[in-house]
GROMACS .gro file of C-alpha atoms in nm:
model
  194
    1UNK     CA    1   5.715   3.928  -4.388
    2UNK     CA    2   5.722   3.818  -4.023
    3UNK     CA    3   5.682   3.473  -3.875
    4UNK     CA    4   5.321   3.377  -3.805
    5UNK     CA    5   5.447   3.258  -3.466
    6UNK     CA    6   5.532   3.617  -3.367
    7UNK     CA    7   5.279   3.795  -3.150
    8UNK     CA    8   5.113   4.106  -3.288
    9UNK     CA    9   5.312   4.328  -3.053
   10UNK     CA   10   5.638   4.164  -3.172
   11UNK     CA   11   5.542   4.217  -3.537
   12UNK     CA   12   5.463   4.581  -3.463
   13UNK     CA   13   5.797   4.634  -3.289
   14UNK     CA   14   5.993   4.463  -3.567
   15UNK     CA   15   5.810   4.657  -3.838
   16UNK     CA   16   5.878   4.982  -3.654
   17UNK     CA   17   6.246   4.899  -3.613
   18UNK     CA   18   6.278   4.836  -3.986
   19UNK     CA   19   6.088   5.151  -4.082
   20UNK     CA   20   6.284   5.369  -3.841
   21UNK     CA   21   6.605   5.241  -4.000
   22UNK     CA   22   6.480   5.300  -4.353
   23UNK     CA   23   6.267   5.613  -4.318
   24UNK     CA   24   6.333   5.776  -3.983
   25UNK     CA   25   6.077   5.877  -3.723
   26UNK     CA   26   5.873   6.116  -3.940
   27UNK     CA   27   5.855   5.863  -4.225
   28UNK     CA   28   5.739   5.587  -3.991
   29UNK     CA   29   5.367   5.643  -3.991
   30UNK     CA   30   5.130   5.428  -3.788
   31UNK     CA   31   4.965   5.319  -4.114
   32UNK     CA   32   5.301   5.206  -4.259
   33UNK     CA   33   5.377   5.015  -3.940
   34UNK     CA   34   5.037   4.846  -3.944
   35UNK     CA   35   5.076   4.748  -4.310
   36UNK     CA   36   5.427   4.611  -4.260
   37UNK     CA   37   5.323   4.420  -3.947
   38UNK     CA   38   4.997   4.293  -4.091
   39UNK     CA   39   4.812   4.441  -3.793
   40UNK     CA   40   4.507   4.658  -3.764
   41UNK     CA   41   4.485   4.997  -3.600
   42UNK     CA   42   4.298   4.849  -3.305
   43UNK     CA   43   4.575   4.595  -3.247
   44UNK     CA   44   4.841   4.862  -3.254
   45UNK     CA   45   4.664   5.082  -3.001
   46UNK     CA   46   4.578   4.782  -2.787
   47UNK     CA   47   4.951   4.711  -2.737
   48UNK     CA   48   5.095   5.064  -2.753
   49UNK     CA   49   4.968   5.403  -2.641
   50UNK     CA   50   5.070   5.560  -2.971
   51UNK     CA   51   5.354   5.610  -3.213
   52UNK     CA   52   5.601   5.745  -2.952
   53UNK     CA   53   5.540   5.443  -2.726
   54UNK     CA   54   5.585   5.198  -3.013
   55UNK     CA   55   5.894   5.384  -3.138
   56UNK     CA   56   6.047   5.369  -2.790
   57UNK     CA   57   5.993   4.992  -2.774
   58UNK     CA   58   6.152   4.955  -3.119
   59UNK     CA   59   6.448   5.179  -3.032
   60UNK     CA   60   6.508   4.990  -2.708
   61UNK     CA   61   6.508   4.660  -2.896
   62UNK     CA   62   6.751   4.792  -3.157
   63UNK     CA   63   6.982   4.919  -2.883
   64UNK     CA   64   6.966   4.587  -2.695
   65UNK     CA   65   7.065   4.403  -3.012
   66UNK     CA   66   7.361   4.636  -3.066
   67UNK     CA   67   7.484   4.555  -2.716
   68UNK     CA   68   7.430   4.181  -2.756
   69UNK     CA   69   7.610   4.169  -3.091
   70UNK     CA   70   7.906   4.361  -2.949
   71UNK     CA   71   7.921   4.145  -2.637
   72UNK     CA   72   7.929   3.829  -2.847
   73UNK     CA   73   8.275   3.923  -2.974
   74UNK     CA   74   8.404   4.150  -2.695
   75UNK     CA   75   8.318   3.892  -2.430
   76UNK     CA   76   8.465   3.604  -2.629
   77UNK     CA   77   8.796   3.427  -2.606
   78UNK     CA   78   9.127   3.572  -2.713
   79UNK     CA   79   9.351   3.865  -2.650
   80UNK     CA   80   9.216   4.216  -2.611
   81UNK     CA   81   9.341   4.301  -2.959
   82UNK     CA   82   9.178   3.989  -3.107
   83UNK     CA   83   8.843   4.076  -2.952
   84UNK     CA   84   8.857   4.438  -3.069
   85UNK     CA   85   8.961   4.315  -3.412
   86UNK     CA   86   8.668   4.072  -3.413
   87UNK     CA   87   8.433   4.356  -3.320
   88UNK     CA   88   8.566   4.579  -3.597
   89UNK     CA   89   8.568   4.303  -3.859
   90UNK     CA   90   8.236   4.139  -3.773
   91UNK     CA   91   7.984   4.105  -4.053
   92UNK     CA   92   7.789   4.426  -4.111
   93UNK     CA   93   7.568   4.565  -4.383
   94UNK     CA   94   7.798   4.865  -4.414
   95UNK     CA   95   7.608   5.040  -4.692
   96UNK     CA   96   7.287   5.028  -4.493
   97UNK     CA   97   7.451   5.185  -4.190
   98UNK     CA   98   7.411   5.120  -3.821
   99UNK     CA   99   7.049   5.121  -3.702
  100UNK     CA  100   7.153   5.290  -3.376
  101UNK     CA  101   7.385   5.534  -3.548
  102UNK     CA  102   7.106   5.625  -3.790
  103UNK     CA  103   6.885   5.714  -3.493
  104UNK     CA  104   7.143   5.973  -3.384
  105UNK     CA  105   7.088   6.151  -3.716
  106UNK     CA  106   6.710   6.160  -3.676
  107UNK     CA  107   6.613   6.510  -3.554
  108UNK     CA  108   6.288   6.389  -3.392
  109UNK     CA  109   6.463   6.114  -3.196
  110UNK     CA  110   6.743   6.342  -3.079
  111UNK     CA  111   6.499   6.621  -2.983
  112UNK     CA  112   6.296   6.386  -2.763
  113UNK     CA  113   6.484   6.299  -2.440
  114UNK     CA  114   6.278   5.982  -2.391
  115UNK     CA  115   6.353   5.846  -2.741
  116UNK     CA  116   6.716   5.962  -2.728
  117UNK     CA  117   6.793   5.803  -2.389
  118UNK     CA  118   6.822   5.438  -2.503
  119UNK     CA  119   7.047   5.545  -2.792
  120UNK     CA  120   7.277   5.741  -2.563
  121UNK     CA  121   7.281   5.458  -2.310
  122UNK     CA  122   7.359   5.192  -2.572
  123UNK     CA  123   7.649   5.387  -2.719
  124UNK     CA  124   7.771   5.467  -2.368
  125UNK     CA  125   7.763   5.100  -2.266
  126UNK     CA  126   7.951   5.009  -2.584
  127UNK     CA  127   8.225   5.262  -2.504
  128UNK     CA  128   8.249   5.133  -2.146
  129UNK     CA  129   8.273   4.771  -2.264
  130UNK     CA  130   8.539   4.855  -2.521
  131UNK     CA  131   8.736   5.048  -2.258
  132UNK     CA  132   8.725   4.741  -2.031
  133UNK     CA  133   8.875   4.528  -2.308
  134UNK     CA  134   9.144   4.789  -2.377
  135UNK     CA  135   9.227   4.802  -2.004
  136UNK     CA  136   9.272   4.424  -2.008
  137UNK     CA  137   9.519   4.470  -2.291
  138UNK     CA  138   9.697   4.748  -2.105
  139UNK     CA  139   9.714   4.545  -1.783
  140UNK     CA  140   9.855   4.249  -1.974
  141UNK     CA  141  10.119   4.460  -2.148
  142UNK     CA  142   9.957   4.395  -2.485
  143UNK     CA  143   9.912   4.763  -2.570
  144UNK     CA  144  10.142   5.058  -2.525
  145UNK     CA  145  10.107   5.203  -2.176
  146UNK     CA  146  10.062   5.547  -2.334
  147UNK     CA  147   9.715   5.454  -2.457
  148UNK     CA  148   9.411   5.579  -2.269
  149UNK     CA  149   9.140   5.310  -2.255
  150UNK     CA  150   8.848   5.554  -2.266
  151UNK     CA  151   8.995   5.745  -2.560
  152UNK     CA  152   9.062   5.425  -2.755
  153UNK     CA  153   8.705   5.306  -2.687
  154UNK     CA  154   8.568   5.636  -2.818
  155UNK     CA  155   8.797   5.604  -3.122
  156UNK     CA  156   8.670   5.253  -3.198
  157UNK     CA  157   8.306   5.363  -3.182
  158UNK     CA  158   8.381   5.675  -3.387
  159UNK     CA  159   8.568   5.473  -3.649
  160UNK     CA  160   8.276   5.235  -3.695
  161UNK     CA  161   8.010   5.507  -3.703
  162UNK     CA  162   8.218   5.737  -3.924
  163UNK     CA  163   8.302   5.445  -4.150
  164UNK     CA  164   7.931   5.383  -4.204
  165UNK     CA  165   7.879   5.747  -4.299
  166UNK     CA  166   8.168   5.747  -4.546
  167UNK     CA  167   8.059   5.416  -4.699
  168UNK     CA  168   7.703   5.539  -4.746
  169UNK     CA  169   7.824   5.868  -4.894
  170UNK     CA  170   8.038   5.691  -5.154
  171UNK     CA  171   7.814   5.390  -5.212
  172UNK     CA  172   8.112   5.166  -5.137
  173UNK     CA  173   8.229   4.979  -4.830
  174UNK     CA  174   8.591   5.071  -4.913
  175UNK     CA  175   8.607   5.376  -4.680
  176UNK     CA  176   8.469   5.168  -4.392
  177UNK     CA  177   8.722   4.890  -4.450
  178UNK     CA  178   9.007   5.142  -4.483
  179UNK     CA  179   8.914   5.310  -4.154
  180UNK     CA  180   8.899   4.976  -3.974
  181UNK     CA  181   9.235   4.862  -4.116
  182UNK     CA  182   9.391   5.196  -4.021
  183UNK     CA  183   9.268   5.174  -3.664
  184UNK     CA  184   9.381   4.814  -3.628
  185UNK     CA  185   9.728   4.906  -3.754
  186UNK     CA  186   9.747   5.175  -3.483
  187UNK     CA  187   9.639   4.924  -3.218
  188UNK     CA  188   9.873   4.644  -3.324
  189UNK     CA  189  10.002   4.484  -3.003
  190UNK     CA  190  10.354   4.549  -2.885
  191UNK     CA  191  10.600   4.273  -2.950
  192UNK     CA  192  10.856   4.184  -2.693
  193UNK     CA  193  11.210   4.123  -2.805
  194UNK     CA  194  11.329   3.782  -2.695
   0.00000   0.00000   0.00000
């Protein structure tokens, strides 16, 4: 399942990430991780103190990837609107949901401050980065001055995460796409009369 070039610790982290996404914390047993990673129990405990330590490494990696994927489009070229649009329209496996968003619904992750911290930080950084892009649009006169950058950033994140929930509930990506189109129509840049 994983590249033979990957180290054992990398295979363990990747297997844990996948299992957390599919099964949640409780369903991610050390035995399931070891089987998926093709690693023995000794290897797992050589690299990680236990399941919580391995889960934390996996959650951190998932959160880092969320930030990197967002920055690819938010830090790219184009207007503020174009970059937000690119973020909202980027390729996603909508019916599978967001791996970070799914962690917020896992009672064991949310109950553990150590496991919850990277999730909270990742979503916080995403809101901050989106707010920066919105502020660029406000400063450039692209968006209506009545918009609040922090509120719009929270709305973008909420639209994506809520869109995943609605898509999964219906078994169709249509609610996700509708939510994204609706938000983009509300954010359409002002036009200046010439």
